[in-house]
PDB file of C-alpha atoms in Angstrom:
ATOM      1  CA  MET A   1     -16.394   7.974  10.870  1.00 49.00           C
ATOM      2  CA  ASP A   2     -12.806   9.286  11.007  1.00 54.00           C
ATOM      3  CA  VAL A   3     -11.257   8.621  14.393  1.00 57.00           C
ATOM      4  CA  ARG A   4      -8.126  10.671  15.052  1.00 61.00           C
ATOM      5  CA  ARG A   5      -5.538   9.215  17.402  1.00 60.00           C
ATOM      6  CA  LEU A   6      -2.771  10.811  19.367  1.00 57.00           C
ATOM      7  CA  PRO A   7       0.800   9.834  18.371  1.00 59.00           C
ATOM      8  CA  SER A   8       1.177   7.995  21.684  1.00 60.00           C
ATOM      9  CA  GLU A   9      -1.875   5.844  20.852  1.00 64.00           C
ATOM     10  CA  ARG A  10      -0.401   4.898  17.461  1.00 66.00           C
ATOM     11  CA  LEU A  11       2.846   3.685  19.046  1.00 70.00           C
ATOM     12  CA  THR A  12       1.954   0.105  19.918  1.00 74.00           C
ATOM     13  CA  PRO A  13       4.328  -2.833  20.432  1.00 78.00           C
ATOM     14  CA  GLU A  14       2.938  -4.500  17.306  1.00 78.00           C
ATOM     15  CA  ARG A  15       3.761  -1.455  15.161  1.00 74.00           C
ATOM     16  CA  VAL A  16       7.258  -1.300  16.627  1.00 73.00           C
ATOM     17  CA  GLU A  17       7.860  -5.000  15.876  1.00 76.00           C
ATOM     18  CA  ARG A  18       6.733  -4.572  12.258  1.00 75.00           C
ATOM     19  CA  GLY A  19       9.054  -1.579  11.799  1.00 69.00           C
ATOM     20  CA  MET A  20       6.201   0.873  11.266  1.00 68.00           C
ATOM     21  CA  VAL A  21       7.615   3.565  13.534  1.00 71.00           C
ATOM     22  CA  GLY A  22      10.803   5.584  13.484  1.00 76.00           C
ATOM     23  CA  GLU A  23      12.605   7.557  10.826  1.00 82.00           C
ATOM     24  CA  ALA A  24      11.230   7.817   7.311  1.00 87.00           C
ATOM     25  CA  TYR A  25      13.041   9.013   4.199  1.00 91.00           C
ATOM     26  CA  THR A  26      11.658  10.487   1.000  1.00 94.00           C
ATOM     27  CA  SER A  27      13.360   9.516  -2.255  1.00 94.00           C
ATOM     28  CA  ILE A  28      12.600  11.613  -5.328  1.00 95.00           C
ATOM     29  CA  CYS A  29      13.478  11.016  -8.981  1.00 95.00           C
ATOM     30  CA  LEU A  30      13.600  14.295 -10.948  1.00 94.00           C
ATOM     31  CA  GLU A  31      13.896  14.668 -14.696  1.00 92.00           C
ATOM     32  CA  ARG A  32      16.933  16.869 -15.305  1.00 89.00           C
ATOM     33  CA  SER A  33      15.661  19.547 -17.698  1.00 92.00           C
ATOM     34  CA  THR A  34      11.989  19.912 -16.724  1.00 94.00           C
ATOM     35  CA  LYS A  35      12.330  19.082 -12.985  1.00 93.00           C
ATOM     36  CA  LEU A  36       9.317  16.808 -13.371  1.00 95.00           C
ATOM     37  CA  VAL A  37       8.937  14.334 -10.499  1.00 96.00           C
ATOM     38  CA  MET A  38       9.150  10.958 -12.234  1.00 95.00           C
ATOM     39  CA  ALA A  39       8.861   8.825  -9.093  1.00 96.00           C
ATOM     40  CA  TRP A  40       8.940   9.140  -5.319  1.00 96.00           C
ATOM     41  CA  HIS A  41       9.007   6.800  -2.365  1.00 95.00           C
ATOM     42  CA  LEU A  42       8.551   7.238   1.384  1.00 93.00           C
ATOM     43  CA  GLY A  43      10.113   4.550   3.539  1.00 90.00           C
ATOM     44  CA  LYS A  44      13.014   3.365   5.619  1.00 88.00           C
ATOM     45  CA  ARG A  45      16.597   3.891   4.502  1.00 90.00           C
ATOM     46  CA  ASP A  46      17.205   0.255   3.679  1.00 91.00           C
ATOM     47  CA  ARG A  47      17.600  -2.168   0.782  1.00 94.00           C
ATOM     48  CA  VAL A  48      13.892  -2.993   0.456  1.00 93.00           C
ATOM     49  CA  SER A  49      12.754   0.633   0.199  1.00 93.00           C
ATOM     50  CA  THR A  50      15.580   1.369  -2.240  1.00 95.00           C
ATOM     51  CA  GLU A  51      14.499  -1.508  -4.489  1.00 96.00           C
ATOM     52  CA  ASP A  52      10.867  -0.344  -4.313  1.00 96.00           C
ATOM     53  CA  PHE A  53      11.958   3.161  -5.337  1.00 96.00           C
ATOM     54  CA  VAL A  54      14.036   1.880  -8.262  1.00 96.00           C
ATOM     55  CA  SER A  55      11.097  -0.246  -9.481  1.00 96.00           C
ATOM     56  CA  LYS A  56       8.958   2.912  -9.502  1.00 96.00           C
ATOM     57  CA  ILE A  57      11.637   4.644 -11.590  1.00 95.00           C
ATOM     58  CA  ARG A  58      11.640   1.732 -14.035  1.00 95.00           C
ATOM     59  CA  TRP A  59       7.863   1.910 -14.405  1.00 95.00           C
ATOM     60  CA  ALA A  60       7.953   5.717 -14.924  1.00 94.00           C
ATOM     61  CA  THR A  61      10.708   5.856 -17.563  1.00 93.00           C
ATOM     62  CA  ALA A  62      11.026   4.886 -21.203  1.00 91.00           C
ATOM     63  CA  THR A  63      13.376   2.194 -22.459  1.00 91.00           C
ATOM     64  CA  ALA A  64      15.926   4.741 -23.764  1.00 92.00           C
ATOM     65  CA  ARG A  65      19.224   5.040 -21.863  1.00 93.00           C
ATOM     66  CA  PHE A  66      19.537   7.730 -19.210  1.00 93.00           C
ATOM     67  CA  ASP A  67      21.879   8.737 -16.403  1.00 92.00           C
ATOM     68  CA  VAL A  68      21.145   8.265 -12.704  1.00 92.00           C
ATOM     69  CA  ASN A  69      23.073  10.177 -10.041  1.00 91.00           C
ATOM     70  CA  THR A  70      22.725   9.139  -6.410  1.00 91.00           C
ATOM     71  CA  GLY A  71      24.490   9.638  -3.129  1.00 88.00           C
ATOM     72  CA  GLY A  72      26.938   7.116  -1.758  1.00 87.00           C
ATOM     73  CA  PHE A  73      24.292   4.911  -0.106  1.00 90.00           C
ATOM     74  CA  GLN A  74      25.445   1.366  -0.996  1.00 91.00           C
ATOM     75  CA  PRO A  75      22.032  -0.251  -1.733  1.00 93.00           C
ATOM     76  CA  TYR A  76      21.585   2.127  -4.700  1.00 93.00           C
ATOM     77  CA  GLU A  77      24.337   0.348  -6.622  1.00 92.00           C
ATOM     78  CA  THR A  78      22.801  -3.129  -6.408  1.00 93.00           C
ATOM     79  CA  ALA A  79      19.208  -1.893  -6.799  1.00 95.00           C
ATOM     80  CA  ILE A  80      20.014   0.109  -9.936  1.00 94.00           C
ATOM     81  CA  ASP A  81      22.089  -2.749 -11.360  1.00 92.00           C
ATOM     82  CA  ALA A  82      19.167  -5.128 -10.840  1.00 94.00           C
ATOM     83  CA  GLY A  83      16.237  -2.838 -11.680  1.00 94.00           C
ATOM     84  CA  LEU A  84      17.611  -0.553 -14.401  1.00 94.00           C
ATOM     85  CA  TYR A  85      20.403  -2.727 -15.816  1.00 92.00           C
ATOM     86  CA  ASP A  86      19.277  -2.323 -19.421  1.00 93.00           C
ATOM     87  CA  ARG A  87      18.667   1.425 -19.486  1.00 92.00           C
ATOM     88  CA  ALA A  88      20.640   3.412 -16.887  1.00 93.00           C
ATOM     89  CA  ASN A  89      24.185   4.631 -16.325  1.00 92.00           C
ATOM     90  CA  HIS A  90      24.732   5.093 -12.592  1.00 92.00           C
ATOM     91  CA  ALA A  91      27.070   7.575 -10.904  1.00 91.00           C
ATOM     92  CA  ALA A  92      27.453   8.046  -7.159  1.00 90.00           C
ATOM     93  CA  VAL A  93      28.263  11.623  -6.163  1.00 87.00           C
ATOM     94  CA  VAL A  94      29.860  11.870  -2.713  1.00 83.00           C
ATOM     95  CA  LYS A  95      30.372  15.363  -1.283  1.00 79.00           C
ATOM     96  CA  MET A  96      32.902  15.890   1.466  1.00 76.00           C
ATOM     97  CA  PHE A  97      32.756  18.781   3.912  1.00 71.00           C
ATOM     98  CA  HIS A  98      35.052  20.037   6.627  1.00 68.00           C
ATOM     99  CA  THR A  99      34.433  22.320   9.559  1.00 63.00           C
ATOM    100  CA  VAL A 100      36.523  24.977  11.203  1.00 60.00           C
ATOM    101  CA  SER A 101      37.688  23.690  14.598  1.00 59.00           C
ATOM    102  CA  ALA A 102      38.077  27.173  16.155  1.00 59.00           C
ATOM    103  CA  VAL A 103      34.332  27.884  16.017  1.00 56.00           C
ATOM    104  CA  VAL A 104      32.557  28.591  19.277  1.00 57.00           C
ATOM    105  CA  PRO A 105      30.150  25.655  19.938  1.00 62.00           C
ATOM    106  CA  GLU A 106      27.166  27.981  20.505  1.00 63.00           C
ATOM    107  CA  SER A 107      27.455  29.622  17.090  1.00 63.00           C
ATOM    108  CA  TYR A 108      26.313  27.989  13.884  1.00 62.00           C
ATOM    109  CA  ARG A 109      28.395  28.160  10.781  1.00 65.00           C
ATOM    110  CA  PRO A 110      27.746  25.819   7.873  1.00 66.00           C
ATOM    111  CA  ALA A 111      30.541  23.484   6.856  1.00 69.00           C
ATOM    112  CA  LYS A 112      32.647  24.482   3.864  1.00 70.00           C
ATOM    113  CA  PHE A 113      32.448  22.367   0.757  1.00 64.00           C
ATOM    114  CA  ARG A 114      35.788  20.684   0.176  1.00 65.00           C
ATOM    115  CA  ILE A 115      35.636  18.138  -2.614  1.00 63.00           C
ATOM    116  CA  SER A 116      33.248  16.083  -4.710  1.00 63.00           C
ATOM    117  CA  ARG A 117      34.085  12.573  -5.785  1.00 62.00           C
ATOM    118  CA  GLN A 118      32.136  10.835  -8.501  1.00 62.00           C
ATOM    119  CA  GLY A 119      32.216   7.164  -9.352  1.00 63.00           C
ATOM    120  CA  CYS A 120      30.618   6.003 -12.567  1.00 59.00           C
ATOM    121  CA  HIS A 121      29.169   2.651 -13.434  1.00 57.00           C
ATOM    122  CA  GLN A 122      28.177   2.145 -17.056  1.00 56.00           C
ATOM    123  CA  ARG A 123      27.038  -0.849 -18.999  1.00 53.00           C
TER     124      ARG A 123
END
């Protein structure tokens, strides 16, 4: 018997204490040429979830060297160094945007792309 619960019934103090509520992030590892999803992970944006995601990438890839590009989230650097140390070159791509200050607050205009900075870490 499948019992459906309202979101308010799922929000219990025990679930809050165990960190089972709140924001969730999806991490996806795509193969560059085929766009095949090699690994994915749904979890918090923290060190533990990042390490779990990197271990899934390790399991899904061959032992040949490959490149990994991530955002500037700091736990990626240590997780990739620990989990893919023998097979991956890691680069963090950080995109910087700026907005026009004379825009009326009620109107939406996307920020303009300004610069991309890339830091590489190879073994």
